[in-house]
Coordinates of C-alpha atoms in Angstrom, one line a residue:
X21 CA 16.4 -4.1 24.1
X22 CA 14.6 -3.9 20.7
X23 CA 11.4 -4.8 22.3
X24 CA 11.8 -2.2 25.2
X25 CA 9.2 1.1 24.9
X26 CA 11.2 4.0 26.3
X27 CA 8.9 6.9 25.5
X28 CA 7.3 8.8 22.3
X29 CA 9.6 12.3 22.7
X30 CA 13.0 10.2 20.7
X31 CA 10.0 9.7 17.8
X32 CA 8.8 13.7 17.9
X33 CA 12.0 15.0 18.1
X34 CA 12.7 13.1 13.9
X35 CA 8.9 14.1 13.2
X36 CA 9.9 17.2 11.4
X37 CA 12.8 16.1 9.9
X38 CA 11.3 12.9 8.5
X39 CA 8.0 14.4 7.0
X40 CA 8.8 14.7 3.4
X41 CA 10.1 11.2 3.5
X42 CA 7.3 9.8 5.6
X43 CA 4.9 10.7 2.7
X44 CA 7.4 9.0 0.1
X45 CA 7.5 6.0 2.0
X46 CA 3.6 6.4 2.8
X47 CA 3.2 5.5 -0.7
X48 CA 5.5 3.4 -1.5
X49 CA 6.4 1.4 2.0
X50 CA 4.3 -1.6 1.3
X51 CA 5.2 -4.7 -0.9
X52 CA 3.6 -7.8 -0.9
X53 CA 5.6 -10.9 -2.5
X54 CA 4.6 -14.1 -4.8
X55 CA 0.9 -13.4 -4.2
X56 CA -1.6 -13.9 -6.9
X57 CA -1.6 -10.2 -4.1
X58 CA -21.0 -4.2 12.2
X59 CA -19.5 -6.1 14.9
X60 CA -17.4 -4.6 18.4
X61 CA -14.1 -3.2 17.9
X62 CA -11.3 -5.6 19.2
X63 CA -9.1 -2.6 20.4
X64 CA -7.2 0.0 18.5
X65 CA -5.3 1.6 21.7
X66 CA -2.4 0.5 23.3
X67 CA -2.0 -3.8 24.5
X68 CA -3.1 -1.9 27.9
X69 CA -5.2 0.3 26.6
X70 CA -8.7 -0.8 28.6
X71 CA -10.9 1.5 26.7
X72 CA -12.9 0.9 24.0
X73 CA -12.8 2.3 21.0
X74 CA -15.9 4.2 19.1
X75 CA -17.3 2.5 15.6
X76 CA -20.0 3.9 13.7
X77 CA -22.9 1.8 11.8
X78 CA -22.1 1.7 8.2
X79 CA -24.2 3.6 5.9
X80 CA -25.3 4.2 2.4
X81 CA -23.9 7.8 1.1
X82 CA -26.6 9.5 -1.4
X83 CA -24.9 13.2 -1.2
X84 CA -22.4 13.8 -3.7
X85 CA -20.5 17.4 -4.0
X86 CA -17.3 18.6 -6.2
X87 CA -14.0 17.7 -6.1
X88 CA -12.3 20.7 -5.3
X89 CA -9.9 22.0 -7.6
X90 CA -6.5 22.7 -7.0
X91 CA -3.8 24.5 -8.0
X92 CA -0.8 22.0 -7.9
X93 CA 0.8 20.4 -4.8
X94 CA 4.0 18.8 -3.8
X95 CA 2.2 15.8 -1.8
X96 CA 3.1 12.6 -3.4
X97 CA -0.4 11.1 -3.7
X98 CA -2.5 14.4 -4.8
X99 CA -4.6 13.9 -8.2
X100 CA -6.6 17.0 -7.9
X101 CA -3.6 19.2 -6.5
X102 CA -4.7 20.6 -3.4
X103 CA -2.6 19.8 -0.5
X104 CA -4.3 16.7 0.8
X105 CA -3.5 13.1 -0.4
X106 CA -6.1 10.8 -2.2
X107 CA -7.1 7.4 -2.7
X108 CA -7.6 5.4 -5.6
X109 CA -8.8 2.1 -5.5
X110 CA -10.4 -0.8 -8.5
X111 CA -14.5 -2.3 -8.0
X112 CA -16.8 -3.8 -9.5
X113 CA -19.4 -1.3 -10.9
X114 CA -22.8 -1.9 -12.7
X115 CA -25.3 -4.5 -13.0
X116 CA -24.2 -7.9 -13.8
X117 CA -24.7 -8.4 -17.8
X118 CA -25.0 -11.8 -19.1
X119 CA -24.0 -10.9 -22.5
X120 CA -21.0 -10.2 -21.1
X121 CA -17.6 -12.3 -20.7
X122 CA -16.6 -10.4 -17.8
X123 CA -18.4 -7.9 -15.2
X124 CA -17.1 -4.2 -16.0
X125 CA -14.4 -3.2 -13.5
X126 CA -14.1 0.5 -12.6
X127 CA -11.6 2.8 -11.1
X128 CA -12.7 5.1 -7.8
X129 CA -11.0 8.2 -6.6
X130 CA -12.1 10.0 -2.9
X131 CA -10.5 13.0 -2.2
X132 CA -8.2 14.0 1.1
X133 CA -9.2 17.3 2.6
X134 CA -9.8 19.2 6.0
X135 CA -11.9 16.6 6.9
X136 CA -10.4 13.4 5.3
X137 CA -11.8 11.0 3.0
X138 CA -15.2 11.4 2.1
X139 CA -17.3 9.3 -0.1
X140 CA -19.2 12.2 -1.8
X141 CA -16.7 13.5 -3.2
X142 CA -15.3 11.0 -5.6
X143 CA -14.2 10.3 -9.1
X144 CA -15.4 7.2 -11.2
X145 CA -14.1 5.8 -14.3
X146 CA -15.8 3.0 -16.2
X147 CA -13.7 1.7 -18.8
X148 CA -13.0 3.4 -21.9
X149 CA -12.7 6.1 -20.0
X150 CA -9.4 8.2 -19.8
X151 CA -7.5 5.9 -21.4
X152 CA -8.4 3.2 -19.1
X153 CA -8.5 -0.3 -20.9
X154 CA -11.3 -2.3 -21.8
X155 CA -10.9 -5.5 -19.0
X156 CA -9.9 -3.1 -15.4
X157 CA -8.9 -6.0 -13.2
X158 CA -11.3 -5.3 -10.1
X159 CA -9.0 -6.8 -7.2
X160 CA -9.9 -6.2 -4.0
X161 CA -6.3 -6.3 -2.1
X162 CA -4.5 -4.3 -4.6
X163 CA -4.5 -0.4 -5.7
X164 CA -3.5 1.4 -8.2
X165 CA -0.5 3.7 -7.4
X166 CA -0.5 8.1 -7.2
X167 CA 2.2 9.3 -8.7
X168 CA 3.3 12.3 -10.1
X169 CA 5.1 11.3 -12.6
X170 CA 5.0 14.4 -15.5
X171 CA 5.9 16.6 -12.4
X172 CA 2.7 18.9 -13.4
X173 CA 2.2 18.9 -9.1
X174 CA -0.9 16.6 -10.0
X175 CA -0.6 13.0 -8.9
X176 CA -1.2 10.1 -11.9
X177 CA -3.4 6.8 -11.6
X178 CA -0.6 3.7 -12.5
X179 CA -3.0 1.0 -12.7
X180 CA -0.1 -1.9 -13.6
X181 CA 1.2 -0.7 -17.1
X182 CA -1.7 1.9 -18.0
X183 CA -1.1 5.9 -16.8
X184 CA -4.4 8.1 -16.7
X185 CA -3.1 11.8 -15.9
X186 CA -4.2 13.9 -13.2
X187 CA -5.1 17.1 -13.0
X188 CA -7.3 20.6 -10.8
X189 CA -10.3 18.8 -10.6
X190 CA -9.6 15.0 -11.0
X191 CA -8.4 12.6 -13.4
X192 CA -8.1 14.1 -17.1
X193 CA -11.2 13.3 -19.4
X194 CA -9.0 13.5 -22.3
X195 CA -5.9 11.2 -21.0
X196 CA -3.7 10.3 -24.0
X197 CA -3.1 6.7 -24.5
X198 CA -0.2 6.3 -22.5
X199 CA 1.3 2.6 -21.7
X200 CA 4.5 1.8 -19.2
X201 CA 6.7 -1.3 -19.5
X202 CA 5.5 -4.6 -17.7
X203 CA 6.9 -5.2 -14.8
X204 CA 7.0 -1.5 -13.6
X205 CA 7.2 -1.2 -9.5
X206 CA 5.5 1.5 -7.6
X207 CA 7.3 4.8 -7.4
X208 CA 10.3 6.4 -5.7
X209 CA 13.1 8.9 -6.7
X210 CA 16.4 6.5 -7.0
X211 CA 18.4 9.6 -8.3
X212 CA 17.8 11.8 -5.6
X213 CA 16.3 14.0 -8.0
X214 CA 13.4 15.2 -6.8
X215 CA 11.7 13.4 -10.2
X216 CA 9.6 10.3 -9.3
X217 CA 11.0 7.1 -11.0
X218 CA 9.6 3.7 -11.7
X219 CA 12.0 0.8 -11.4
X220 CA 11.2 -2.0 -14.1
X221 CA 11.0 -5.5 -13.4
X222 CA 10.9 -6.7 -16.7
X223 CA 13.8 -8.5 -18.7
X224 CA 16.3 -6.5 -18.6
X225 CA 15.7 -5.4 -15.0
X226 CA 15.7 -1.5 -15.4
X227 CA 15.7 1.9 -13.5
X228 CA 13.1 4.3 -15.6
X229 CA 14.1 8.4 -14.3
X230 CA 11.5 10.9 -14.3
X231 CA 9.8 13.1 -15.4
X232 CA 7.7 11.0 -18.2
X233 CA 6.3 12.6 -21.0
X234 CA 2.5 12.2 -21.2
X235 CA 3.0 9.3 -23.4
X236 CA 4.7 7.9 -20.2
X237 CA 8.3 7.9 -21.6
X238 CA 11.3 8.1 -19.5
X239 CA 13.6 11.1 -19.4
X240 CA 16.1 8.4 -19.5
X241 CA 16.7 4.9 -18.9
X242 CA 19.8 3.2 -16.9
X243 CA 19.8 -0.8 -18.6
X244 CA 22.4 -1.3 -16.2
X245 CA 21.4 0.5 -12.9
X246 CA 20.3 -2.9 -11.4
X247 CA 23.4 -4.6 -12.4
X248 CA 23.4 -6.5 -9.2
X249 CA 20.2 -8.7 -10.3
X250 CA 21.5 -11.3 -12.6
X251 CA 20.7 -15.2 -13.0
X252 CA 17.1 -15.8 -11.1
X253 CA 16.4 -12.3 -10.6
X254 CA 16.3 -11.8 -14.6
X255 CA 14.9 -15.4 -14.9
X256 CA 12.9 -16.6 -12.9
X257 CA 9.5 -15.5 -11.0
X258 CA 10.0 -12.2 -9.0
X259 CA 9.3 -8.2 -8.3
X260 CA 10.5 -5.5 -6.9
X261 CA 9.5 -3.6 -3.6
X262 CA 10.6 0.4 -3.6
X263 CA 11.3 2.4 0.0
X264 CA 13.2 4.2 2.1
X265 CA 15.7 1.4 3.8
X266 CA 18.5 4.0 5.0
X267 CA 17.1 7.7 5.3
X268 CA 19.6 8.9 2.3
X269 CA 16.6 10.7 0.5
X270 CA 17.1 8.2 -2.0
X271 CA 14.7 5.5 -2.6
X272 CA 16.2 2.1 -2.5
X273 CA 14.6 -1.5 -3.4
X274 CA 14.5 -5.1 -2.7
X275 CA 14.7 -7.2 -5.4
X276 CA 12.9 -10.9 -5.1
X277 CA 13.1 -13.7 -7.1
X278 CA 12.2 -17.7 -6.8
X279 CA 15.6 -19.9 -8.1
X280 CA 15.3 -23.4 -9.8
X281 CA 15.3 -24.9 -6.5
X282 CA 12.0 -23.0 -5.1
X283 CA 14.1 -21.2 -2.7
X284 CA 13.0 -17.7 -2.2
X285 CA 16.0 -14.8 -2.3
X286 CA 15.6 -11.0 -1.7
X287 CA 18.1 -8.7 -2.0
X288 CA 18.5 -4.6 -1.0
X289 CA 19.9 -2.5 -3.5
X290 CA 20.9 0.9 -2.4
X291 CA 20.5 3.5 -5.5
X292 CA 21.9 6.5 -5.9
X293 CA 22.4 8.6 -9.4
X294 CA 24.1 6.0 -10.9
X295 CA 21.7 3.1 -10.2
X296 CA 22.5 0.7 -7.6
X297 CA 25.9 2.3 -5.8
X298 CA 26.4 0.0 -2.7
X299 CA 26.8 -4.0 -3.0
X300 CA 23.6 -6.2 -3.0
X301 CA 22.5 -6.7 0.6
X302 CA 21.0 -10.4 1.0
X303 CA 17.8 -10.3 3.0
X304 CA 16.0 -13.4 5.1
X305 CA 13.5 -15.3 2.5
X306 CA 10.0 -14.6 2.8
X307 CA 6.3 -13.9 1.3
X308 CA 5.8 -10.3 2.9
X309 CA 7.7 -7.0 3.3
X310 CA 7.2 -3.6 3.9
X311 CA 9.5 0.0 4.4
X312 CA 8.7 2.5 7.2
X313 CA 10.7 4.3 9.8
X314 CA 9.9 2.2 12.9
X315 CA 12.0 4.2 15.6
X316 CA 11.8 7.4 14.3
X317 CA 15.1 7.8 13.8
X318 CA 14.3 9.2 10.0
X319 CA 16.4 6.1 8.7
X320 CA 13.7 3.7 7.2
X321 CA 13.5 0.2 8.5
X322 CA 12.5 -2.8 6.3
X323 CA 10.5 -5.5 8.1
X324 CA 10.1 -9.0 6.0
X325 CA 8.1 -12.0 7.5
X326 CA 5.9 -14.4 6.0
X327 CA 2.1 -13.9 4.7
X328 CA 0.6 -17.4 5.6
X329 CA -0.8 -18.5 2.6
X330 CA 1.0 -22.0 2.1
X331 CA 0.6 -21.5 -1.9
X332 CA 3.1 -18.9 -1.3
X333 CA 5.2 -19.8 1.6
X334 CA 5.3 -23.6 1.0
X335 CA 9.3 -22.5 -0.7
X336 CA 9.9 -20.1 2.2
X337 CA 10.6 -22.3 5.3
X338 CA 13.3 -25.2 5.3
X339 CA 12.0 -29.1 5.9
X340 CA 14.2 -28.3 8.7
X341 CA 12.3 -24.8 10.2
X342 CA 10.5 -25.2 13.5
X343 CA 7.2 -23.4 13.2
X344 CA 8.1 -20.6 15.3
X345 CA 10.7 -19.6 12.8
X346 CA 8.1 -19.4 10.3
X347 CA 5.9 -16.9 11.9
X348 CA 8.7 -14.4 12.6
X349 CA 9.1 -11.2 11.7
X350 CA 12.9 -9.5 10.9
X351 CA 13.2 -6.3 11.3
X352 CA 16.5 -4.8 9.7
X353 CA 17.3 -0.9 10.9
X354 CA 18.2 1.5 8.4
X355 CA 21.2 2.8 10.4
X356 CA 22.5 -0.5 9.7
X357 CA 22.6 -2.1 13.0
X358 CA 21.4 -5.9 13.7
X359 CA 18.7 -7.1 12.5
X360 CA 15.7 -8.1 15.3
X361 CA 13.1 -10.6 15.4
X362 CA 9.6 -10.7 17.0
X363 CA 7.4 -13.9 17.2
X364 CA 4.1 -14.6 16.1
X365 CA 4.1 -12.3 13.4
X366 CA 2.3 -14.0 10.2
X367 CA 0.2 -11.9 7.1
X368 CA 0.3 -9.2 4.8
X369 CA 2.1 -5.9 5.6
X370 CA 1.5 -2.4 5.5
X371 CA 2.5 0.7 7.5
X372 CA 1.6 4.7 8.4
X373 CA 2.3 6.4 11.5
X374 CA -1.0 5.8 13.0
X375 CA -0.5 8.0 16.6
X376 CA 1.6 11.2 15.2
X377 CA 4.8 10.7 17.2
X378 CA 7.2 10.3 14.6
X379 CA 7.4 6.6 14.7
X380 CA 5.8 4.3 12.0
X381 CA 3.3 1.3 12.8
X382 CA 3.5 -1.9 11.0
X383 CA -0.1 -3.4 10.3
X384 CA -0.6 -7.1 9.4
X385 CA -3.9 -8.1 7.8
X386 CA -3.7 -11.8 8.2
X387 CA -4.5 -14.6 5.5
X388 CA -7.0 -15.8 7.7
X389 CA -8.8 -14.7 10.8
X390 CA -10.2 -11.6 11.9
X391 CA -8.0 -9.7 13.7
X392 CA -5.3 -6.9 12.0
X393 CA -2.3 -6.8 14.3
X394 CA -0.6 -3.5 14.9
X395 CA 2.5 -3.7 16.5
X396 CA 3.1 0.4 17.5
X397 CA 6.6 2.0 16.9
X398 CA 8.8 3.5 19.5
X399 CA 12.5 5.0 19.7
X400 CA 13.1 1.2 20.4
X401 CA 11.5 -0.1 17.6
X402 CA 8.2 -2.4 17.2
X403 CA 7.0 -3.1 20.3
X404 CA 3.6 -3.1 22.4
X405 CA 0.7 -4.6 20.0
X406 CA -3.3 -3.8 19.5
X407 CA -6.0 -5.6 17.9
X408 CA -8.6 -4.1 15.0
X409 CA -11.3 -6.1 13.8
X410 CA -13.9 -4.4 11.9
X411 CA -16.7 -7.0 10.2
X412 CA -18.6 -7.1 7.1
X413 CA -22.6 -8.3 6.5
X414 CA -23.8 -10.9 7.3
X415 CA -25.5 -11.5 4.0
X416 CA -24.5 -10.9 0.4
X417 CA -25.5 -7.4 -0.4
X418 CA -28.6 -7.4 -2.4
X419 CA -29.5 -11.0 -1.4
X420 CA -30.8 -13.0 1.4
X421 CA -27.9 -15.8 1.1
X422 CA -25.5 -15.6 3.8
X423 CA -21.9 -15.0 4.1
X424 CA -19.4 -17.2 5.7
X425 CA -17.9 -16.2 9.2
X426 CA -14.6 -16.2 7.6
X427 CA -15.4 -14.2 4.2
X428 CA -16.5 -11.3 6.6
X429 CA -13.6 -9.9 7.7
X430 CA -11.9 -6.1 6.7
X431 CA -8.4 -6.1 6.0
X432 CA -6.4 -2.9 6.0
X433 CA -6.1 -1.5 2.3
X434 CA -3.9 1.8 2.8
X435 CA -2.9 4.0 5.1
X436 CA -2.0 7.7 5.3
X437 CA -2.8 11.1 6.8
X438 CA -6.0 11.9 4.5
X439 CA -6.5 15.5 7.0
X440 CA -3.4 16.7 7.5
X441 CA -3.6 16.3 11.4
X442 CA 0.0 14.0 11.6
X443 CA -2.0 11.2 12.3
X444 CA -2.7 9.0 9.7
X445 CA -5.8 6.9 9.0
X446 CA -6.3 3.4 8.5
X447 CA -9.3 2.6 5.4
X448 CA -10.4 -1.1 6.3
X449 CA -12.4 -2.6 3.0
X450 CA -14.4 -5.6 2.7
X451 CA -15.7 -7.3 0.2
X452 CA -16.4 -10.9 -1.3
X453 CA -14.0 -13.2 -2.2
X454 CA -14.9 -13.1 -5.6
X455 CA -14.5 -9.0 -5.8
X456 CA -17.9 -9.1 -7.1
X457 CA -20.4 -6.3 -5.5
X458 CA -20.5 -3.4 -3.7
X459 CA -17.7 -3.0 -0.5
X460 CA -17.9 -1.8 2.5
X461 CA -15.0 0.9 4.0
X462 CA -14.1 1.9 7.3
X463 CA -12.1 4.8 8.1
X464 CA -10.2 4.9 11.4
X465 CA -8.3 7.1 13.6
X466 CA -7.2 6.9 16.8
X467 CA -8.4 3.8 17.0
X468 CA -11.9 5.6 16.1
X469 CA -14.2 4.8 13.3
X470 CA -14.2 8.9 11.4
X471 CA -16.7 7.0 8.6
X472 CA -18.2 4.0 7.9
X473 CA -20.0 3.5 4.3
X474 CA -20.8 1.5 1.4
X475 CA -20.1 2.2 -2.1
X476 CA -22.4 0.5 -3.6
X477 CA -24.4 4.0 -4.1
X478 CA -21.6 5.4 -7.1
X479 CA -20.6 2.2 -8.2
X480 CA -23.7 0.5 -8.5
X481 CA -22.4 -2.8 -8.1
X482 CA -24.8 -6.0 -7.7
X483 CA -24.6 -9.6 -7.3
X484 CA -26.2 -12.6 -9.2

């Protein structure tokens, strides 16, 4: 039975096997569809876990050291080339200037290393800088994407259409101007290649092959690799989602798209070096979906459900659909077999193997609420369930006005194996609604808090 746990040893025996395509999917196993995008710990073990799990009080970082420089890696996410992954994420940075017809938005890098993230050793870029544009869209549930994509073994910053190129010690000073296509997804290597691609979502629907010259220009372009999208795909509202959905080495996608009639329809394409080489695999309709390898069985699994905000769901769900339906999550294997359901299942997705045993997690931040649901892999698949709950202030930073109960909750923003231990980290962020400010960040392992800070010390961030 699907929801049967049988053991971690099926997931460690694929552990080995799986690693280079557990970091693939890592960075490119989360999709979120038709969206605009210190308290106790609830838990962070095991449903039956009864102990508790350690947080830390969040503090203000005033240290700052070098980033270290590298030499070139082969790990997906790496922008300063030295083995470990990073993180790169948009904020709001600088006093508030009423001249002004928007607050200046900056990118932030932290660096992976030995001892994971840490927030002294970081990277900002204010606009103008490195190519970045003028208006940086400071969001505070999206990231830009790390991707190597000139194949110089230093990840890029793809922040939407704009490229700013990595390099030993960072992000290049001296990035060209370098603009991608609309429409572009996050990365993955449809070819097989061992090149990072970037599927393109713009009309015509296009696979883009790697590597891209530093003005970001394809090595070549297939028009008619996504043949199978035609009429609402091309049309109408939609995206695609890039992952692993059948452990080929290839990266395959799911294609999304709202008809005439408001009816939601996603689709898997499986690529190969020809573009899409299998037919069009129709999917359940829904608002959320992420890739990851579930059982461990090195095939990746896509899991679709719904997100919960109505504004984006209100298409999903038949007049017809008993509630309970609409809070399920489907689960389809990549060996192929049936597809599974599990219940109560509602909010945004994201996934990492959080324990080391070869089987992926799926974390749901939820549209509302403040608990993030992990249902835990096993060789049987999503099973057992924890809670974490990490909280924000109580007031606006900087002020003595208060924040609402429900503006202070963290939700998940990545996850991935910062140290190089096998187990990967989850980096909880809050902020306002609004994005404006400093945020704060918690990073946890084992259901453990490793830091806890603001960033309001490098970004500089305030509030009116």
């Amino acid at each position: 039975m699907f929801l049967t746990a049988v053991g971690d040893m099926g997931c460690r025996r694929s552990m080995e096997a799986t690693g280079a395509r557990r970091a693939a999917a890592l960075a490119t196993g989360v999709a979120l569809l038709f969206t605009g995008a210190c308290d106790t710990d609830k838990g962070g073990g095991r449903a039956d876990d009864k102990a508790p799990t350690a947080t830390l009080p969040v503090t203000s970082p005033t240290a700052t050291a070098p980033v270290p420089r590298g030499r070139g890696s082969k790990v997906a996410d790496d922008v300063n080339g030295d083995g470990y992954p990073d993180f790169a994420y948009s904020a709001e940075c600088g006093a508030y200037e009423p001249a002004r017809a928007y607050r200046k938005s900056c990118l932030v890098v932290l660096y992976g290393s030995a001892h994971g993230l840490d927030p002294a050793v970081h990277t900002l870029l204010e606009p103008g800088d490195a190519a970045l544009p003028k208006y940086v869209d400071a969001h505070p549930t999206w990231n830009p994407s790390l991707v190597d994509l000139d194949g110089d073994g230093y990840a890029d910053i793809k922040y939407g259409a704009f490229v700013v190129w990595g390099g030993p010690t960072g992000p290049r000073p001296d990035t060209p101007d370098s603009t991608l296509p609309d429409g572009t997804t996050g990365p993955g290597d449809f070819d097989g290649d061992g090149h990072p691609d970037l599927a393109a979502a713009s009309d015509p629907f296009r696979i883009l092959y790697g590597p891209f010259d530093r003005k970001a220009r394809p090595s070549r372009t297939d028009p008619d690799g996504l043949a199978p999208i035609t009429g609402s795909f091309a049309e109408g509202e939609g995206g695609l989602s890039a992952g692993d959905a059948d452990g080929d080495d290839k990266t395959d996608l799911v294609a999304s798209a709202r008809g005439y009639n408001g009816e939601p329809t996603l689709v898997l394409l499986h690529t190969g070096p020809a573009g899409s080489d299998a037919p069009a695999q129709r999917l359940r309709s829904g608002s959320s979906l992420a890739f990851g390898d579930f059982d461990g069985d090195g095939k990746g699994d896509i899991a679709v459900g719904h997100n919960g905000n109505r504004s984006d769901d209100e298409d999903d769900v038949d007049e017809t659909e008993a509630p309970a339906v609409h809070d399920t999550l489907t689960v389809y294997p990549g060996d192929g077999g049936t597809p599974h359901q599990l219940k109560d299942v509602l909010g945004y997705f994201i996934t990492g193997d959080l324990d080391g045993d070869g089987c992926d997690e799926l974390l749901v931040n939820p549209h509302t609420g403040p608990d993030i649901t992990v249902l835990h892999g096993s060789p049987g698949g999503l099973g057992s369930r924890s809670i974490l709950r990490r909280t924000g202030p109580s007031r606006v930073p900087g002020t003595k006005r208060a924040v609402a109960s429900y503006n202070r909750y963290a939700i998940v923003s990545t996850v991935r194996d910062f140290d190089g231990d096998g187990h990967a980290e989850a980096v909880l962020r809050w902020s306002l609604p609004s994005g404006d400010g400093p945020s704060q960040w918690w990073i946890v392992e084992d259901g453990k808090d490793v830091r806890a800070f603001t960033d309001q010390p490098f970004t500089d961030a305030s509030v009116t």
